[in-house]
N, CA, C and O atoms as a GROMACS GRO file, in nm:
protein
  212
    1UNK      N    1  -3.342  -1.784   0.997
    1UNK     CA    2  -3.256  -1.677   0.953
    1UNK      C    3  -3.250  -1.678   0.801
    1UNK      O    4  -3.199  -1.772   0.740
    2UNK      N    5  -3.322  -1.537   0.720
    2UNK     CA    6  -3.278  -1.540   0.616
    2UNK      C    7  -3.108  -1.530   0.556
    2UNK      O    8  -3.025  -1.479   0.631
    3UNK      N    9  -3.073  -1.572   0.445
    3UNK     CA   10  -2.972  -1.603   0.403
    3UNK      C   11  -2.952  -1.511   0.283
    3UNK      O   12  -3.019  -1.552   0.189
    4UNK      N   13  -2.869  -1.376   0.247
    4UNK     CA   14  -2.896  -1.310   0.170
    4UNK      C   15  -2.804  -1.325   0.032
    4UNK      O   16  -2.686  -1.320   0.065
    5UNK      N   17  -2.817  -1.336  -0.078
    5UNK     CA   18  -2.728  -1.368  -0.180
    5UNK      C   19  -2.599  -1.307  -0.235
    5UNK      O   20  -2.602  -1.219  -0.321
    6UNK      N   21  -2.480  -1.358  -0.181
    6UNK     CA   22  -2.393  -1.237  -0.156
    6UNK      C   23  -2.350  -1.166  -0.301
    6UNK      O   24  -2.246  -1.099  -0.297
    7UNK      N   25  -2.401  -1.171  -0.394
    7UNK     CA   26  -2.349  -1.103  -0.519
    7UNK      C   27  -2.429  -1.026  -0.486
    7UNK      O   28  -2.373  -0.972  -0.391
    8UNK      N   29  -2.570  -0.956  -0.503
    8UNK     CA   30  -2.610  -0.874  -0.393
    8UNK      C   31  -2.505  -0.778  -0.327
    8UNK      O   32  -2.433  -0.680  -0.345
    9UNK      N   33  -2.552  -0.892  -0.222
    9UNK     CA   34  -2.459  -0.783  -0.067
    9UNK      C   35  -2.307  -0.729  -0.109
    9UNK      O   36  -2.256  -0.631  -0.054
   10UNK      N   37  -2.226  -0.823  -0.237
   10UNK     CA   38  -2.086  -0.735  -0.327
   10UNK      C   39  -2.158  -0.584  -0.384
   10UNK      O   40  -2.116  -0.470  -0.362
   11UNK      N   41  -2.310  -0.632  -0.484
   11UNK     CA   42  -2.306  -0.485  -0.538
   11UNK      C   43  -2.318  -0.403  -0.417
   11UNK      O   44  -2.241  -0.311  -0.391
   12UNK      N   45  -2.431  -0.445  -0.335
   12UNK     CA   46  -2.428  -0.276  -0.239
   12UNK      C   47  -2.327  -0.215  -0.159
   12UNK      O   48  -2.327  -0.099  -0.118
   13UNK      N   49  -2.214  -0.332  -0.136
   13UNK     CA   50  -2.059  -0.248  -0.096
   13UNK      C   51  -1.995  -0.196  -0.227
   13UNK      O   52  -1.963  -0.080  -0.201
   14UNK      N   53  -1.961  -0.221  -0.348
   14UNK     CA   54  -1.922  -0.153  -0.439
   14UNK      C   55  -2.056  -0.002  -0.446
   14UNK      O   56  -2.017   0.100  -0.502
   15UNK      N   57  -2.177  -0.003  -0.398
   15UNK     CA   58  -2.247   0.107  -0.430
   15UNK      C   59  -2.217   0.201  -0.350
   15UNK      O   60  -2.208   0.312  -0.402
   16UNK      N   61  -2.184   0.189  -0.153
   16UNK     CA   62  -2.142   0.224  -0.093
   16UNK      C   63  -2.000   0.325  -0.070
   16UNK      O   64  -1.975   0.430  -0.011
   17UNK      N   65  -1.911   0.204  -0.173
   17UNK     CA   66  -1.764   0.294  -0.192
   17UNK      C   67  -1.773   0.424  -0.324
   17UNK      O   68  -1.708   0.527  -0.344
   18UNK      N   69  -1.866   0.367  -0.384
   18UNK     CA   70  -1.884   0.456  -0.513
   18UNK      C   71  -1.945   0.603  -0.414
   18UNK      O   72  -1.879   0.706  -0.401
   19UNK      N   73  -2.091   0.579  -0.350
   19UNK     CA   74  -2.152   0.654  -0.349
   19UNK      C   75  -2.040   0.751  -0.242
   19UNK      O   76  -2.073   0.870  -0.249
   20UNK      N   77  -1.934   0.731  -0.159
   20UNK     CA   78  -1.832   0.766  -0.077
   20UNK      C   79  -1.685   0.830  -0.136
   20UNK      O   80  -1.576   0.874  -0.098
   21UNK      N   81  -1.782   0.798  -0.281
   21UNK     CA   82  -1.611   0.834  -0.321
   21UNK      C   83  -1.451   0.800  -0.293
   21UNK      O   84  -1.357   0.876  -0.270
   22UNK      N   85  -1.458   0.627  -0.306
   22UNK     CA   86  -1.386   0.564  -0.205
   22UNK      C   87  -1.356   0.411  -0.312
   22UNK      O   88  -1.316   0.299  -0.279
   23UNK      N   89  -1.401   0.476  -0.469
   23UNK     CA   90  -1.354   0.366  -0.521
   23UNK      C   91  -1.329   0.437  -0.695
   23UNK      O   92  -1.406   0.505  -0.764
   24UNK      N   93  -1.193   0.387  -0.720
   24UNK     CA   94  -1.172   0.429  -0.870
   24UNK      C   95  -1.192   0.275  -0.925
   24UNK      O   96  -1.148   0.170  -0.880
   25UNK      N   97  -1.297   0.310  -1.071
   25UNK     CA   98  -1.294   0.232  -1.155
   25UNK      C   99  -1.169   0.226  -1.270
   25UNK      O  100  -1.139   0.328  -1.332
   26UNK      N  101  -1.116   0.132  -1.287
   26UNK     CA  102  -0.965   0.108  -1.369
   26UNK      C  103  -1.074   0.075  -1.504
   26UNK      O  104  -1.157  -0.014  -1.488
   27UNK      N  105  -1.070   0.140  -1.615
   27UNK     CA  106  -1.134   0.075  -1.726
   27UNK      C  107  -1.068   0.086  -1.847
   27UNK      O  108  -1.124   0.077  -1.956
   28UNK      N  109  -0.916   0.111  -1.826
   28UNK     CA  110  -0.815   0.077  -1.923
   28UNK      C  111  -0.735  -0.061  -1.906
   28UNK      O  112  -0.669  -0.104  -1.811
   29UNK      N  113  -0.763  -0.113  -2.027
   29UNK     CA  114  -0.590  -0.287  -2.029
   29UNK      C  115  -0.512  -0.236  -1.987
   29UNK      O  116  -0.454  -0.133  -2.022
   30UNK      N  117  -0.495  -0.321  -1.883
   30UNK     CA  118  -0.344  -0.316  -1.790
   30UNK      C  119  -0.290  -0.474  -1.791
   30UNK      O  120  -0.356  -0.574  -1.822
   31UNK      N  121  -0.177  -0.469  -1.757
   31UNK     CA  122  -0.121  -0.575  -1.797
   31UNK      C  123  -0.121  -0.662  -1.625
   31UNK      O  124  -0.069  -0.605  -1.529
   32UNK      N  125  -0.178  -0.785  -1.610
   32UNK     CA  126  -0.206  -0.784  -1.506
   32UNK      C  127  -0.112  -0.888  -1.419
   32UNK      O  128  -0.117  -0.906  -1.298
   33UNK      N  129  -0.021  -0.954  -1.519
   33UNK     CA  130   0.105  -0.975  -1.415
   33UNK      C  131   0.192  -0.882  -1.366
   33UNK      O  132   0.278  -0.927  -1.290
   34UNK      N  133   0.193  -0.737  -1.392
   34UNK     CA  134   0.276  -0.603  -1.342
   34UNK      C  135   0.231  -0.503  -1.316
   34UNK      O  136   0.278  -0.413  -1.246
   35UNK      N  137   0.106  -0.509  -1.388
   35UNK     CA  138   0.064  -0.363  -1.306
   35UNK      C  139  -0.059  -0.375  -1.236
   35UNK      O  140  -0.088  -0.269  -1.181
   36UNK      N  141  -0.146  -0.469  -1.218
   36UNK     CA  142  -0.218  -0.473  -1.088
   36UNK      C  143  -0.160  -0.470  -0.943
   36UNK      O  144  -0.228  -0.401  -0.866
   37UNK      N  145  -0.073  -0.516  -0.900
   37UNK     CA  146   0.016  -0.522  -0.808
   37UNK      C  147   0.063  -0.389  -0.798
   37UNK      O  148   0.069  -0.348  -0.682
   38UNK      N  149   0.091  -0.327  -0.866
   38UNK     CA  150   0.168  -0.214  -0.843
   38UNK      C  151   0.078  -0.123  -0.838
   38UNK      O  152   0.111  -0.028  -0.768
   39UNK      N  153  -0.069  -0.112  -0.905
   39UNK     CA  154  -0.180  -0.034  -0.882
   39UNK      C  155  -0.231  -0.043  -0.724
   39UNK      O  156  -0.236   0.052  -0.646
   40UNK      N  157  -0.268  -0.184  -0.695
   40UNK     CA  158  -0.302  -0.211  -0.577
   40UNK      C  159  -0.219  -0.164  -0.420
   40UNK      O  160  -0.250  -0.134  -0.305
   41UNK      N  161  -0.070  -0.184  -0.519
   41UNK     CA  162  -0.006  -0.122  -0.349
   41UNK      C  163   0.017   0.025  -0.348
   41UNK      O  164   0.035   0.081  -0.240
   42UNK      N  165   0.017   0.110  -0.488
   42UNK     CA  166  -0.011   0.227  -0.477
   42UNK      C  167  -0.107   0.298  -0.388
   42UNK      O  168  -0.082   0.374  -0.294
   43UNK      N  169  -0.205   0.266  -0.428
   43UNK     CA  170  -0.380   0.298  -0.348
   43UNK      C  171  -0.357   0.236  -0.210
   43UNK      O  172  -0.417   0.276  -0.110
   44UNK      N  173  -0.273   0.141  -0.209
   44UNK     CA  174  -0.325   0.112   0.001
   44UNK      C  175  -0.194   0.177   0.018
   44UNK      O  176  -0.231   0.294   0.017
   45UNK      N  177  -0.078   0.181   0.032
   45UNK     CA  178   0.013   0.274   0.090
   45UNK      C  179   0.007   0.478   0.071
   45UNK      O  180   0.068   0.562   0.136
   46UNK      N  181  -0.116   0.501  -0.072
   46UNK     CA  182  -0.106   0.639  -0.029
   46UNK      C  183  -0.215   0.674   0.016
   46UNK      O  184  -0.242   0.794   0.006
   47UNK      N  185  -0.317   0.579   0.083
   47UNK     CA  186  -0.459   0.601   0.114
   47UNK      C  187  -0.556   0.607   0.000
   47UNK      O  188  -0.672   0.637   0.030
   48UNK      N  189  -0.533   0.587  -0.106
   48UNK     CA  190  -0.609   0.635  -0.222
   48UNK      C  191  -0.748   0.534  -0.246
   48UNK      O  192  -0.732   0.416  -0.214
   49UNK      N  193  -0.879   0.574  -0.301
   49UNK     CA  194  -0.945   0.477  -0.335
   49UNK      C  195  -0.933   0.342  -0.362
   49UNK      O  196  -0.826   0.303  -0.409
   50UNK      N  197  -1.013   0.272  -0.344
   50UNK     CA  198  -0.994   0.159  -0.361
   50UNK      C  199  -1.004   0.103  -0.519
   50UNK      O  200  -1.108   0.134  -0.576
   51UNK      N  201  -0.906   0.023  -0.599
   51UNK     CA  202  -0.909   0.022  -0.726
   51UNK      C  203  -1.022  -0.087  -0.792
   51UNK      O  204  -1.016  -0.190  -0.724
   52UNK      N  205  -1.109  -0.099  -0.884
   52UNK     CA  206  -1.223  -0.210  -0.906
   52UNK      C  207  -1.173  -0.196  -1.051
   52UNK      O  208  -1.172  -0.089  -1.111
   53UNK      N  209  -1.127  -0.320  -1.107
   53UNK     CA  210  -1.074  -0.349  -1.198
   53UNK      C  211  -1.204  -0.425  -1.305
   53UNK      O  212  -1.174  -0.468  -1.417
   0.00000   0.00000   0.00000
């Protein structure tokens, strides 16, 4: 059984959600003891993309 290298198999699910429109890139400083948390439960309680920080 090949064994496939999972940084790899991370990009092609981040290519997947991209290509689905199913992932916002965050590419502003956020402060990440307060507002990752609060980004993150935003997006899973209103259905929203998934956030890639």
């Amino acid at each position: 059984m090949r064994k496939l290298n999972p940084a790899l198999e991370f990009r092609d699910f981040i290519q997947v959600l991209k290509d689905e429109d199913d992932l916002i890139e965050i590419t502003e400083e956020i402060d990440p003891n307060l507002e990752v948390g609060a980004i993150m439960r935003k997006a899973y309680e209103s259905h929203l993309p998934a956030p890639l920080f």
